[in-house]
mmCIF file of C-alpha atoms in Angstrom:
data_model
loop_
_atom_site.group_PDB
_atom_site.id
_atom_site.type_symbol
_atom_site.label_atom_id
_atom_site.label_comp_id
_atom_site.label_asym_id
_atom_site.label_seq_id
_atom_site.Cartn_x
_atom_site.Cartn_y
_atom_site.Cartn_z
ATOM 1 C CA UNK A 1 40.543 1.626 13.733
ATOM 2 C CA UNK A 2 43.632 3.642 12.886
ATOM 3 C CA UNK A 3 46.279 1.527 11.130
ATOM 4 C CA UNK A 4 43.809 -1.365 11.098
ATOM 5 C CA UNK A 5 42.610 -0.859 7.524
ATOM 6 C CA UNK A 6 44.368 -1.395 4.207
ATOM 7 C CA UNK A 7 42.826 0.073 1.028
ATOM 8 C CA UNK A 8 42.896 -2.202 -2.009
ATOM 9 C CA UNK A 9 41.192 -0.799 -5.127
ATOM 10 C CA UNK A 10 39.432 1.718 -2.880
ATOM 11 C CA UNK A 11 38.012 -0.989 -0.598
ATOM 12 C CA UNK A 12 39.091 -0.590 3.079
ATOM 13 C CA UNK A 13 39.977 -4.051 4.373
ATOM 14 C CA UNK A 14 40.542 -4.742 8.046
ATOM 15 C CA UNK A 15 44.141 -5.517 8.937
ATOM 16 C CA UNK A 16 43.486 -7.743 11.920
ATOM 17 C CA UNK A 17 43.841 -11.356 12.833
ATOM 18 C CA UNK A 18 40.598 -13.278 13.144
ATOM 19 C CA UNK A 19 41.012 -13.363 16.920
ATOM 20 C CA UNK A 20 41.610 -9.594 17.120
ATOM 21 C CA UNK A 21 38.633 -8.874 14.902
ATOM 22 C CA UNK A 22 36.262 -10.997 16.963
ATOM 23 C CA UNK A 23 37.453 -10.101 20.447
ATOM 24 C CA UNK A 24 38.137 -6.399 19.902
ATOM 25 C CA UNK A 25 35.252 -5.538 17.618
ATOM 26 C CA UNK A 26 32.474 -8.005 16.822
ATOM 27 C CA UNK A 27 31.918 -9.512 20.268
ATOM 28 C CA UNK A 28 31.824 -6.119 22.069
ATOM 29 C CA UNK A 29 29.455 -4.652 19.476
ATOM 30 C CA UNK A 30 27.138 -7.627 19.834
ATOM 31 C CA UNK A 31 27.046 -7.258 23.597
ATOM 32 C CA UNK A 32 26.315 -3.527 23.212
ATOM 33 C CA UNK A 33 23.476 -4.204 20.729
ATOM 34 C CA UNK A 34 25.318 -2.041 18.212
ATOM 35 C CA UNK A 35 24.199 -2.492 14.618
ATOM 36 C CA UNK A 36 27.042 -3.867 12.541
ATOM 37 C CA UNK A 37 27.421 -4.489 8.810
ATOM 38 C CA UNK A 38 30.163 -6.945 7.814
ATOM 39 C CA UNK A 39 31.220 -7.639 4.223
ATOM 40 C CA UNK A 40 33.392 -10.692 3.591
ATOM 41 C CA UNK A 41 35.118 -9.686 0.358
ATOM 42 C CA UNK A 42 37.180 -11.750 -2.052
ATOM 43 C CA UNK A 43 38.769 -10.601 -5.353
ATOM 44 C CA UNK A 44 35.511 -11.252 -7.249
ATOM 45 C CA UNK A 45 33.633 -8.845 -5.000
ATOM 46 C CA UNK A 46 36.337 -6.195 -5.382
ATOM 47 C CA UNK A 47 36.165 -6.565 -9.161
ATOM 48 C CA UNK A 48 32.383 -6.206 -9.012
ATOM 49 C CA UNK A 49 32.765 -2.901 -7.173
ATOM 50 C CA UNK A 50 34.759 -1.615 -10.164
ATOM 51 C CA UNK A 51 31.800 -2.329 -12.445
ATOM 52 C CA UNK A 52 28.957 -1.286 -10.131
ATOM 53 C CA UNK A 53 29.323 2.129 -8.484
ATOM 54 C CA UNK A 54 26.258 1.626 -6.289
ATOM 55 C CA UNK A 55 27.644 -1.658 -5.012
ATOM 56 C CA UNK A 56 31.032 -0.059 -4.400
ATOM 57 C CA UNK A 57 29.443 2.571 -2.164
ATOM 58 C CA UNK A 58 27.563 -0.133 -0.257
ATOM 59 C CA UNK A 59 30.745 -2.132 0.398
ATOM 60 C CA UNK A 60 32.619 1.027 1.413
ATOM 61 C CA UNK A 61 29.804 1.898 3.834
ATOM 62 C CA UNK A 62 30.160 -1.371 5.760
ATOM 63 C CA UNK A 63 31.495 -1.222 9.299
ATOM 64 C CA UNK A 64 34.034 -3.887 8.426
ATOM 65 C CA UNK A 65 35.286 -5.384 5.157
ATOM 66 C CA UNK A 66 36.980 -8.716 5.774
ATOM 67 C CA UNK A 67 39.778 -10.089 3.530
ATOM 68 C CA UNK A 68 38.098 -13.377 2.615
ATOM 69 C CA UNK A 69 40.357 -14.545 -0.173
ATOM 70 C CA UNK A 70 43.994 -15.482 -0.666
ATOM 71 C CA UNK A 71 44.150 -13.008 -3.553
ATOM 72 C CA UNK A 72 43.396 -10.100 -1.222
ATOM 73 C CA UNK A 73 46.248 -11.044 1.107
ATOM 74 C CA UNK A 74 48.593 -11.571 -1.864
ATOM 75 C CA UNK A 75 47.690 -8.157 -3.264
ATOM 76 C CA UNK A 76 48.337 -6.476 0.087
ATOM 77 C CA UNK A 77 51.818 -7.959 0.179
ATOM 78 C CA UNK A 78 52.509 -6.840 -3.363
ATOM 79 C CA UNK A 79 51.634 -3.212 -2.552
ATOM 80 C CA UNK A 80 53.873 -3.409 0.543
ATOM 81 C CA UNK A 81 50.982 -3.099 2.997
ATOM 82 C CA UNK A 82 50.643 -6.706 4.125
ATOM 83 C CA UNK A 83 47.364 -7.756 5.716
ATOM 84 C CA UNK A 84 47.984 -9.967 8.746
ATOM 85 C CA UNK A 85 45.936 -12.936 7.580
ATOM 86 C CA UNK A 86 43.037 -14.108 5.486
ATOM 87 C CA UNK A 87 39.825 -14.093 7.534
ATOM 88 C CA UNK A 88 37.392 -16.596 6.044
ATOM 89 C CA UNK A 89 33.730 -15.678 6.255
ATOM 90 C CA UNK A 90 32.753 -19.273 6.985
ATOM 91 C CA UNK A 91 35.072 -19.372 10.002
ATOM 92 C CA UNK A 92 33.700 -16.063 11.284
ATOM 93 C CA UNK A 93 30.161 -17.414 10.965
ATOM 94 C CA UNK A 94 31.057 -20.465 13.069
ATOM 95 C CA UNK A 95 32.807 -18.259 15.641
ATOM 96 C CA UNK A 96 29.714 -16.063 15.880
ATOM 97 C CA UNK A 97 27.431 -19.069 16.266
ATOM 98 C CA UNK A 98 29.614 -20.345 19.096
ATOM 99 C CA UNK A 99 29.562 -16.917 20.760
ATOM 100 C CA UNK A 100 25.795 -16.683 20.297
ATOM 101 C CA UNK A 101 25.361 -20.038 22.017
ATOM 102 C CA UNK A 102 27.467 -18.927 24.988
ATOM 103 C CA UNK A 103 25.750 -15.553 25.367
ATOM 104 C CA UNK A 104 22.168 -16.559 24.579
ATOM 105 C CA UNK A 105 22.016 -14.543 21.361
ATOM 106 C CA UNK A 106 19.611 -15.395 18.538
ATOM 107 C CA UNK A 107 20.468 -16.017 14.895
ATOM 108 C CA UNK A 108 18.483 -15.738 11.670
ATOM 109 C CA UNK A 109 19.411 -17.698 8.537
ATOM 110 C CA UNK A 110 18.346 -16.016 5.303
ATOM 111 C CA UNK A 111 19.162 -17.362 1.869
ATOM 112 C CA UNK A 112 20.071 -20.404 -0.238
ATOM 113 C CA UNK A 113 17.627 -23.057 -1.417
ATOM 114 C CA UNK A 114 14.913 -24.162 1.006
ATOM 115 C CA UNK A 115 16.423 -27.603 1.580
ATOM 116 C CA UNK A 116 19.927 -26.161 2.003
ATOM 117 C CA UNK A 117 18.707 -23.467 4.406
ATOM 118 C CA UNK A 118 16.811 -26.035 6.490
ATOM 119 C CA UNK A 119 19.793 -28.400 6.607
ATOM 120 C CA UNK A 120 22.202 -25.568 7.483
ATOM 121 C CA UNK A 121 20.085 -24.633 10.495
ATOM 122 C CA UNK A 122 19.905 -28.283 11.556
ATOM 123 C CA UNK A 123 23.685 -28.604 11.345
ATOM 124 C CA UNK A 124 24.176 -25.335 13.246
ATOM 125 C CA UNK A 125 22.046 -26.726 16.067
ATOM 126 C CA UNK A 126 24.012 -29.989 16.020
ATOM 127 C CA UNK A 127 27.289 -28.100 16.388
ATOM 128 C CA UNK A 128 25.906 -25.607 18.907
ATOM 129 C CA UNK A 129 22.969 -27.325 20.667
ATOM 130 C CA UNK A 130 21.954 -24.344 22.778
ATOM 131 C CA UNK A 131 22.079 -21.681 20.089
ATOM 132 C CA UNK A 132 18.829 -19.750 19.654
ATOM 133 C CA UNK A 133 17.389 -19.806 16.151
ATOM 134 C CA UNK A 134 15.291 -16.689 15.606
ATOM 135 C CA UNK A 135 14.086 -18.007 12.271
ATOM 136 C CA UNK A 136 15.024 -18.905 8.730
ATOM 137 C CA UNK A 137 13.909 -18.262 5.151
ATOM 138 C CA UNK A 138 15.172 -19.401 1.761
ATOM 139 C CA UNK A 139 16.680 -16.934 -0.676
ATOM 140 C CA UNK A 140 14.171 -17.284 -3.493
ATOM 141 C CA UNK A 141 12.212 -14.079 -3.134
ATOM 142 C CA UNK A 142 12.006 -10.837 -5.056
ATOM 143 C CA UNK A 143 14.703 -8.351 -4.073
ATOM 144 C CA UNK A 144 12.125 -5.623 -3.687
ATOM 145 C CA UNK A 145 9.821 -7.666 -1.452
ATOM 146 C CA UNK A 146 9.968 -5.760 1.818
ATOM 147 C CA UNK A 147 7.679 -8.275 3.531
ATOM 148 C CA UNK A 148 10.570 -10.692 3.982
ATOM 149 C CA UNK A 149 12.710 -8.052 5.681
ATOM 150 C CA UNK A 150 9.798 -7.107 7.917
ATOM 151 C CA UNK A 151 9.295 -10.757 8.877
ATOM 152 C CA UNK A 152 12.963 -11.115 9.748
ATOM 153 C CA UNK A 153 12.946 -7.876 11.763
ATOM 154 C CA UNK A 154 9.950 -9.047 13.800
ATOM 155 C CA UNK A 155 12.034 -11.919 15.197
ATOM 156 C CA UNK A 156 14.438 -9.306 16.672
ATOM 157 C CA UNK A 157 17.596 -11.337 15.915
ATOM 158 C CA UNK A 158 21.036 -10.552 17.267
ATOM 159 C CA UNK A 159 22.756 -11.964 14.184
ATOM 160 C CA UNK A 160 21.511 -12.171 10.613
ATOM 161 C CA UNK A 161 23.446 -14.405 8.220
ATOM 162 C CA UNK A 162 22.513 -13.508 4.644
ATOM 163 C CA UNK A 163 23.364 -16.087 1.974
ATOM 164 C CA UNK A 164 22.015 -14.465 -1.182
ATOM 165 C CA UNK A 165 25.300 -14.251 -3.064
ATOM 166 C CA UNK A 166 26.983 -10.985 -3.979
ATOM 167 C CA UNK A 167 25.982 -8.288 -4.764
ATOM 168 C CA UNK A 168 22.424 -9.137 -3.721
ATOM 169 C CA UNK A 169 23.200 -9.991 -0.093
ATOM 170 C CA UNK A 170 25.057 -6.746 0.614
ATOM 171 C CA UNK A 171 22.397 -4.704 -1.172
ATOM 172 C CA UNK A 172 19.671 -6.431 0.857
ATOM 173 C CA UNK A 173 21.477 -5.668 4.119
ATOM 174 C CA UNK A 174 22.052 -2.019 3.209
ATOM 175 C CA UNK A 175 18.433 -1.524 2.147
ATOM 176 C CA UNK A 176 16.910 -3.200 5.202
ATOM 177 C CA UNK A 177 19.134 -2.589 8.236
ATOM 178 C CA UNK A 178 17.030 0.403 9.200
ATOM 179 C CA UNK A 179 14.097 -1.938 9.920
ATOM 180 C CA UNK A 180 15.997 -3.555 12.803
ATOM 181 C CA UNK A 181 16.582 -2.248 16.304
ATOM 182 C CA UNK A 182 19.890 -4.103 16.614
ATOM 183 C CA UNK A 183 21.878 -6.855 14.952
ATOM 184 C CA UNK A 184 25.073 -7.964 13.266
ATOM 185 C CA UNK A 185 24.454 -8.449 9.549
ATOM 186 C CA UNK A 186 26.881 -10.431 7.428
ATOM 187 C CA UNK A 187 26.742 -11.660 3.855
ATOM 188 C CA UNK A 188 27.962 -15.251 3.899
ATOM 189 C CA UNK A 189 27.756 -16.283 0.239
ATOM 190 C CA UNK A 190 27.835 -20.055 -0.101
ATOM 191 C CA UNK A 191 28.459 -20.746 3.588
ATOM 192 C CA UNK A 192 25.062 -22.423 4.051
ATOM 193 C CA UNK A 193 26.044 -24.908 1.332
ATOM 194 C CA UNK A 194 29.195 -25.772 3.277
ATOM 195 C CA UNK A 195 27.501 -25.841 6.683
ATOM 196 C CA UNK A 196 24.729 -28.088 5.343
ATOM 197 C CA UNK A 197 27.244 -30.476 3.811
ATOM 198 C CA UNK A 198 26.021 -29.920 0.255
ATOM 199 C CA UNK A 199 29.467 -28.543 -0.616
ATOM 200 C CA UNK A 200 32.573 -29.949 1.027
ATOM 201 C CA UNK A 201 35.118 -27.441 2.281
ATOM 202 C CA UNK A 202 38.757 -27.879 1.350
ATOM 203 C CA UNK A 203 40.908 -29.928 3.750
ATOM 204 C CA UNK A 204 42.915 -27.915 6.283
ATOM 205 C CA UNK A 205 46.138 -28.589 4.350
ATOM 206 C CA UNK A 206 44.783 -26.785 1.263
ATOM 207 C CA UNK A 207 43.463 -23.903 3.372
ATOM 208 C CA UNK A 208 46.832 -23.389 5.095
ATOM 209 C CA UNK A 209 48.527 -23.160 1.692
ATOM 210 C CA UNK A 210 45.943 -20.580 0.520
ATOM 211 C CA UNK A 211 44.794 -23.027 -2.158
ATOM 212 C CA UNK A 212 41.175 -23.373 -1.091
ATOM 213 C CA UNK A 213 40.153 -21.624 -4.326
ATOM 214 C CA UNK A 214 41.967 -24.287 -6.380
ATOM 215 C CA UNK A 215 40.348 -27.109 -4.429
ATOM 216 C CA UNK A 216 36.907 -25.593 -5.077
ATOM 217 C CA UNK A 217 37.724 -25.260 -8.781
ATOM 218 C CA UNK A 218 38.646 -28.947 -8.943
ATOM 219 C CA UNK A 219 35.404 -29.892 -7.221
ATOM 220 C CA UNK A 220 33.264 -27.332 -9.073
ATOM 221 C CA UNK A 221 34.755 -26.761 -12.565
ATOM 222 C CA UNK A 222 31.822 -24.508 -13.492
ATOM 223 C CA UNK A 223 33.423 -21.865 -11.242
ATOM 224 C CA UNK A 224 36.180 -21.192 -13.798
ATOM 225 C CA UNK A 225 34.753 -17.813 -14.812
ATOM 226 C CA UNK A 226 34.901 -16.682 -11.194
ATOM 227 C CA UNK A 227 38.535 -17.775 -10.970
ATOM 228 C CA UNK A 228 39.305 -15.703 -14.067
ATOM 229 C CA UNK A 229 38.004 -12.645 -12.203
ATOM 230 C CA UNK A 230 40.428 -13.407 -9.385
ATOM 231 C CA UNK A 231 43.321 -13.563 -11.842
ATOM 232 C CA UNK A 232 42.179 -10.303 -13.449
ATOM 233 C CA UNK A 233 42.211 -8.757 -9.977
ATOM 234 C CA UNK A 234 45.860 -9.747 -9.429
ATOM 235 C CA UNK A 235 46.858 -8.551 -12.895
ATOM 236 C CA UNK A 236 45.270 -5.158 -12.264
ATOM 237 C CA UNK A 237 47.109 -4.859 -8.932
ATOM 238 C CA UNK A 238 50.414 -5.598 -10.678
ATOM 239 C CA UNK A 239 49.749 -3.227 -13.573
ATOM 240 C CA UNK A 240 48.598 -0.437 -11.275
ATOM 241 C CA UNK A 241 51.838 -0.610 -9.353
#
């Protein structure tokens, strides 16, 4: 992927449009049964990699790190290496579900609360009636419990959506990918909450203006500490330059 990656705070982000990323990389790898680890990273995740060396190595080891955050795109412009566009993890998940339905691929949903997980799967089936659901499991289990990973692996899924929140979801993927014969593994954060309808996504107008973060803050004021991390990220980019 020469010239298709931009390093921001030592994290190699893809520099591709969503369409390019899917059609040139994810879809072909899925059809070739090639194991794939995708990290959808926002400024908070990048800041976490500064504090957690183990986590940093895990993120750097991913096959693809996606710029899922307006702050990442803004930072790339500031350092004069502009990333083509923000690639939202939620959108990628929907694209992959649609592709899975068309190609007869199976999906596993791991994470979130039991009721949210169940509802997310129900909504996925409503949107994509013919998609194959390999299985599902809530996210309330001990990180070191290998039985869950073994259960998931037994279903032989083509795609595994992991909604355990960072850094836990990426660590779980890294520690357990070896148990699978194939599969695309992607940490999806709070995407099950949005898919299930528990959390409403920002209107398209806000998304186009790269203000989805502000909309979420208005709807979920308790997220203010996370927003501060995003501002710290931008400040560090400016100071470093």
